[in-house]
Tab-separated table of N, CA and C in Angstrom:
chain	number	residue	atom	x	y	z
A	24	UNK	N	122.419	114.177	88.646
A	24	UNK	CA	123.587	114.432	89.283
A	24	UNK	C	124.472	115.427	88.412
A	25	UNK	N	124.987	116.495	89.173
A	25	UNK	CA	125.739	117.420	88.297
A	25	UNK	C	127.158	117.327	88.864
A	26	UNK	N	128.112	117.474	88.044
A	26	UNK	CA	129.473	117.522	88.325
A	26	UNK	C	130.195	118.812	88.323
A	27	UNK	N	131.197	118.995	89.093
A	27	UNK	CA	131.934	120.190	89.003
A	27	UNK	C	133.019	120.028	87.876
A	28	UNK	N	133.131	120.793	86.964
A	28	UNK	CA	134.049	120.736	85.889
A	28	UNK	C	135.149	121.693	86.164
A	29	UNK	N	136.286	121.292	85.577
A	29	UNK	CA	137.483	122.164	85.606
A	29	UNK	C	138.037	122.224	84.273
A	30	UNK	N	138.559	123.375	83.978
A	30	UNK	CA	139.333	123.619	82.695
A	30	UNK	C	140.051	124.936	82.584
A	31	UNK	N	140.531	125.120	81.414
A	31	UNK	CA	141.584	126.303	81.142
A	31	UNK	C	140.611	127.304	80.266
A	32	UNK	N	140.647	128.508	80.615
A	32	UNK	CA	139.872	129.546	79.926
A	32	UNK	C	140.639	129.925	78.520
A	33	UNK	N	139.931	129.767	77.506
A	33	UNK	CA	140.494	130.145	76.323
A	33	UNK	C	140.136	131.457	75.704
A	34	UNK	N	139.024	132.020	75.980
A	34	UNK	CA	138.435	133.235	75.604
A	34	UNK	C	137.476	133.798	76.481
A	35	UNK	N	137.499	135.031	76.679
A	35	UNK	CA	136.432	135.798	77.523
A	35	UNK	C	135.675	136.693	76.486
A	36	UNK	N	134.312	136.489	76.532
A	36	UNK	CA	133.443	137.436	75.653
A	36	UNK	C	132.284	138.016	76.590
A	37	UNK	N	132.678	139.291	77.012
A	37	UNK	CA	131.488	139.884	77.754
A	37	UNK	C	131.361	139.211	79.131
A	38	UNK	N	130.221	138.713	79.463
A	38	UNK	CA	129.864	138.004	80.567
A	38	UNK	C	130.007	136.590	80.566
A	39	UNK	N	130.775	136.000	79.607
A	39	UNK	CA	130.912	134.683	79.405
A	39	UNK	C	132.274	134.314	78.980
A	40	UNK	N	132.742	132.993	79.381
A	40	UNK	CA	134.050	132.699	78.959
A	40	UNK	C	133.958	131.367	78.153
A	41	UNK	N	134.880	131.111	77.280
A	41	UNK	CA	135.017	129.733	76.700
A	41	UNK	C	136.007	128.962	77.415
A	42	UNK	N	135.549	127.855	77.773
A	42	UNK	CA	136.672	126.914	78.738
A	42	UNK	C	137.001	125.585	77.990
A	43	UNK	N	138.341	125.306	77.963
A	43	UNK	CA	138.585	123.889	77.462
A	43	UNK	C	138.676	122.898	78.516
A	44	UNK	N	137.676	122.059	78.375
A	44	UNK	CA	137.652	120.950	79.301
A	44	UNK	C	137.870	119.569	78.689
A	45	UNK	N	139.127	119.245	78.809
A	45	UNK	CA	139.657	118.124	78.158
A	45	UNK	C	139.331	118.044	76.743
A	46	UNK	N	139.718	119.055	76.066
A	46	UNK	CA	139.349	119.083	74.539
A	46	UNK	C	137.915	119.565	74.210
A	47	UNK	N	137.138	119.609	75.086
A	47	UNK	CA	135.726	120.154	74.783
A	47	UNK	C	135.537	121.418	75.220
A	48	UNK	N	135.112	122.465	74.208
A	48	UNK	CA	134.856	123.728	74.581
A	48	UNK	C	133.497	124.007	75.051
A	49	UNK	N	133.510	124.590	76.280
A	49	UNK	CA	132.237	124.836	76.957
A	49	UNK	C	132.071	126.302	77.147
A	50	UNK	N	130.850	126.900	76.965
A	50	UNK	CA	130.677	128.315	77.529
A	50	UNK	C	130.109	128.364	78.889
A	51	UNK	N	130.852	129.320	79.623
A	51	UNK	CA	130.335	129.346	80.983
A	51	UNK	C	130.200	130.848	81.455
A	52	UNK	N	129.129	131.089	82.161
A	52	UNK	CA	128.906	132.423	82.676
A	52	UNK	C	129.854	132.983	83.702
A	53	UNK	N	130.045	134.196	83.709
A	53	UNK	CA	130.877	134.919	84.608
A	53	UNK	C	130.152	135.713	85.749
A	54	UNK	N	129.144	135.027	86.184
A	54	UNK	CA	128.194	135.775	87.074
A	54	UNK	C	128.829	136.053	88.511
A	55	UNK	N	129.569	135.047	89.062
A	55	UNK	CA	130.222	135.310	90.418
A	55	UNK	C	131.691	135.734	90.528
A	56	UNK	N	132.296	135.679	89.224
A	56	UNK	CA	133.876	136.070	89.270
A	56	UNK	C	134.026	136.728	88.008
A	57	UNK	N	134.652	137.894	88.154
A	57	UNK	CA	134.845	138.809	86.941
A	57	UNK	C	136.197	138.810	86.487
A	58	UNK	N	137.174	138.602	87.278
A	58	UNK	CA	138.679	138.760	86.773
A	58	UNK	C	139.274	137.601	86.177
A	59	UNK	N	138.556	136.955	85.298
A	59	UNK	CA	138.875	135.797	84.673
A	59	UNK	C	139.686	136.201	83.310
A	60	UNK	N	140.828	135.593	82.903
A	60	UNK	CA	141.416	135.922	81.697
A	60	UNK	C	141.776	134.621	80.919
A	61	UNK	N	142.174	134.778	79.686
A	61	UNK	CA	142.624	133.418	78.958
A	61	UNK	C	144.021	132.933	79.692
A	62	UNK	N	143.846	131.580	79.858
A	62	UNK	CA	144.930	130.886	80.563
A	62	UNK	C	144.659	130.433	82.072
A	63	UNK	N	143.748	131.124	82.516
A	63	UNK	CA	143.285	130.782	83.867
A	63	UNK	C	142.604	129.475	83.880
A	64	UNK	N	142.810	128.686	85.021
A	64	UNK	CA	142.032	127.494	85.339
A	64	UNK	C	140.916	127.945	86.186
A	65	UNK	N	139.738	127.314	85.922
A	65	UNK	CA	138.455	127.635	86.723
A	65	UNK	C	137.705	126.301	86.994
A	66	UNK	N	136.926	126.526	88.044
A	66	UNK	CA	135.790	125.386	88.209
A	66	UNK	C	134.472	125.931	87.798
A	67	UNK	N	133.780	125.079	86.961
A	67	UNK	CA	132.447	125.289	86.472
A	67	UNK	C	131.510	124.342	87.054
A	68	UNK	N	130.281	125.051	87.570
A	68	UNK	CA	129.226	124.283	87.994
A	68	UNK	C	127.996	124.817	87.529
A	69	UNK	N	127.164	123.788	86.741
A	69	UNK	CA	125.903	124.333	86.127
A	69	UNK	C	126.192	125.429	85.140
A	70	UNK	N	127.271	125.450	84.416
A	70	UNK	CA	127.606	126.414	83.320
A	70	UNK	C	127.970	127.800	84.021
A	71	UNK	N	128.393	127.936	85.233
A	71	UNK	CA	128.713	129.145	85.890
A	71	UNK	C	130.075	128.949	86.489
A	72	UNK	N	131.080	129.938	86.141
A	72	UNK	CA	132.376	129.794	86.708
A	72	UNK	C	132.225	130.262	88.123
A	73	UNK	N	132.676	129.397	89.160
A	73	UNK	CA	132.611	129.744	90.527
A	73	UNK	C	133.916	130.136	91.101
A	74	UNK	N	135.102	129.736	90.626
A	74	UNK	CA	136.281	130.235	91.203
A	74	UNK	C	137.589	129.842	90.267
A	75	UNK	N	138.580	130.559	90.392
A	75	UNK	CA	139.886	130.268	89.693
A	75	UNK	C	140.556	129.367	90.676
A	76	UNK	N	141.262	128.321	90.062
A	76	UNK	CA	142.028	127.384	90.677
A	76	UNK	C	143.538	127.233	89.969
A	77	UNK	N	144.371	126.446	90.680
A	77	UNK	CA	145.683	126.253	90.016
A	77	UNK	C	145.339	125.014	89.009
A	78	UNK	N	146.472	125.050	88.142
A	78	UNK	CA	146.399	123.842	87.152
A	78	UNK	C	146.286	122.520	87.927
A	79	UNK	N	147.091	122.268	88.847
A	79	UNK	CA	146.951	121.044	89.544
A	79	UNK	C	145.705	120.687	90.178
A	80	UNK	N	145.048	121.764	90.734
A	80	UNK	CA	143.539	121.457	91.283
A	80	UNK	C	142.654	121.076	90.133
A	81	UNK	N	142.805	121.858	89.087
A	81	UNK	CA	141.959	121.609	87.908
A	81	UNK	C	142.163	120.097	87.512
A	82	UNK	N	143.388	119.589	87.358
A	82	UNK	CA	143.657	118.210	86.918
A	82	UNK	C	143.089	117.314	88.003
A	83	UNK	N	143.303	117.570	89.195
A	83	UNK	CA	142.723	116.658	90.328
A	83	UNK	C	141.263	116.403	90.157
A	84	UNK	N	140.559	117.625	89.998
A	84	UNK	CA	139.078	117.582	89.858
A	84	UNK	C	138.702	116.599	88.693
A	85	UNK	N	139.381	116.749	87.579
A	85	UNK	CA	138.998	116.048	86.440
A	85	UNK	C	139.285	114.540	86.586
A	86	UNK	N	140.207	114.333	87.241
A	86	UNK	CA	140.640	112.738	87.639
A	86	UNK	C	139.559	112.173	88.429
A	87	UNK	N	138.832	112.983	89.189
A	87	UNK	CA	137.756	112.484	90.100
A	87	UNK	C	136.472	112.379	89.675
A	88	UNK	N	136.389	113.010	88.419
A	88	UNK	CA	135.028	113.006	87.857
A	88	UNK	C	134.448	111.676	87.211
A	89	UNK	N	133.332	111.356	87.240
A	89	UNK	CA	132.927	110.048	86.837
A	89	UNK	C	132.881	109.966	85.268
A	90	UNK	N	132.913	111.083	84.507
A	90	UNK	CA	132.803	110.960	83.015
A	90	UNK	C	134.259	111.000	82.617
A	91	UNK	N	135.318	110.870	83.454
A	91	UNK	CA	136.674	110.875	83.040
A	91	UNK	C	136.896	109.920	81.826
A	92	UNK	N	137.707	110.489	80.808
A	92	UNK	CA	137.850	109.672	79.531
A	92	UNK	C	138.452	108.251	79.684
A	93	UNK	N	139.169	108.043	80.800
A	93	UNK	CA	139.595	106.737	81.049
A	93	UNK	C	138.694	105.839	81.556
A	94	UNK	N	137.664	106.245	82.208
A	94	UNK	CA	136.660	105.344	82.656
A	94	UNK	C	135.535	105.107	81.609
A	95	UNK	N	134.976	103.801	81.548
A	95	UNK	CA	134.005	103.434	80.682
A	95	UNK	C	132.814	102.944	81.250
A	96	UNK	N	131.740	103.381	81.006
A	96	UNK	CA	130.456	102.634	81.553
A	96	UNK	C	129.617	101.885	80.258
A	97	UNK	N	129.376	100.639	80.441
A	97	UNK	CA	128.810	99.948	79.455
A	97	UNK	C	127.363	99.767	80.057
A	98	UNK	N	126.360	99.902	79.211
A	98	UNK	CA	125.011	99.782	79.536
A	98	UNK	C	124.341	98.832	78.591
A	99	UNK	N	123.569	97.968	79.226
A	99	UNK	CA	122.849	96.994	78.139
A	99	UNK	C	121.222	97.103	78.608
A	100	UNK	N	120.459	97.262	77.538
A	100	UNK	CA	118.939	97.368	77.756
A	100	UNK	C	118.408	96.146	77.158
A	101	UNK	N	117.412	95.562	77.786
A	101	UNK	CA	116.645	94.492	77.165
A	101	UNK	C	115.216	94.798	77.378
A	102	UNK	N	114.329	94.392	76.498
A	102	UNK	CA	113.013	94.598	76.524
A	102	UNK	C	112.313	93.266	77.143
A	103	UNK	N	111.457	93.397	78.145
A	103	UNK	CA	110.592	92.366	78.546
A	103	UNK	C	109.216	92.497	78.100
A	104	UNK	N	108.891	91.409	77.556
A	104	UNK	CA	107.340	91.307	77.049
A	104	UNK	C	106.557	90.756	78.194
A	105	UNK	N	105.480	91.243	78.595
A	105	UNK	CA	104.664	90.903	79.521
A	105	UNK	C	103.301	90.291	79.124
């Protein structure tokens, strides 16, 4: 399952941008959109920036992501002997 990420552009380097996604810096390609600059909020899918969005829309996207920092998933594994 892939999630749409949202974040704020920190730096643009050629055909890539560094995006701050809740404190994690991710590199994303600028294959589909070229007029991105530091301070812009963007949507990222599979490491590619698809569109610029408002700060509010970026925040709403992060609130709905399953990995959001306020949600925790606990997994327990057990080995079965047969």
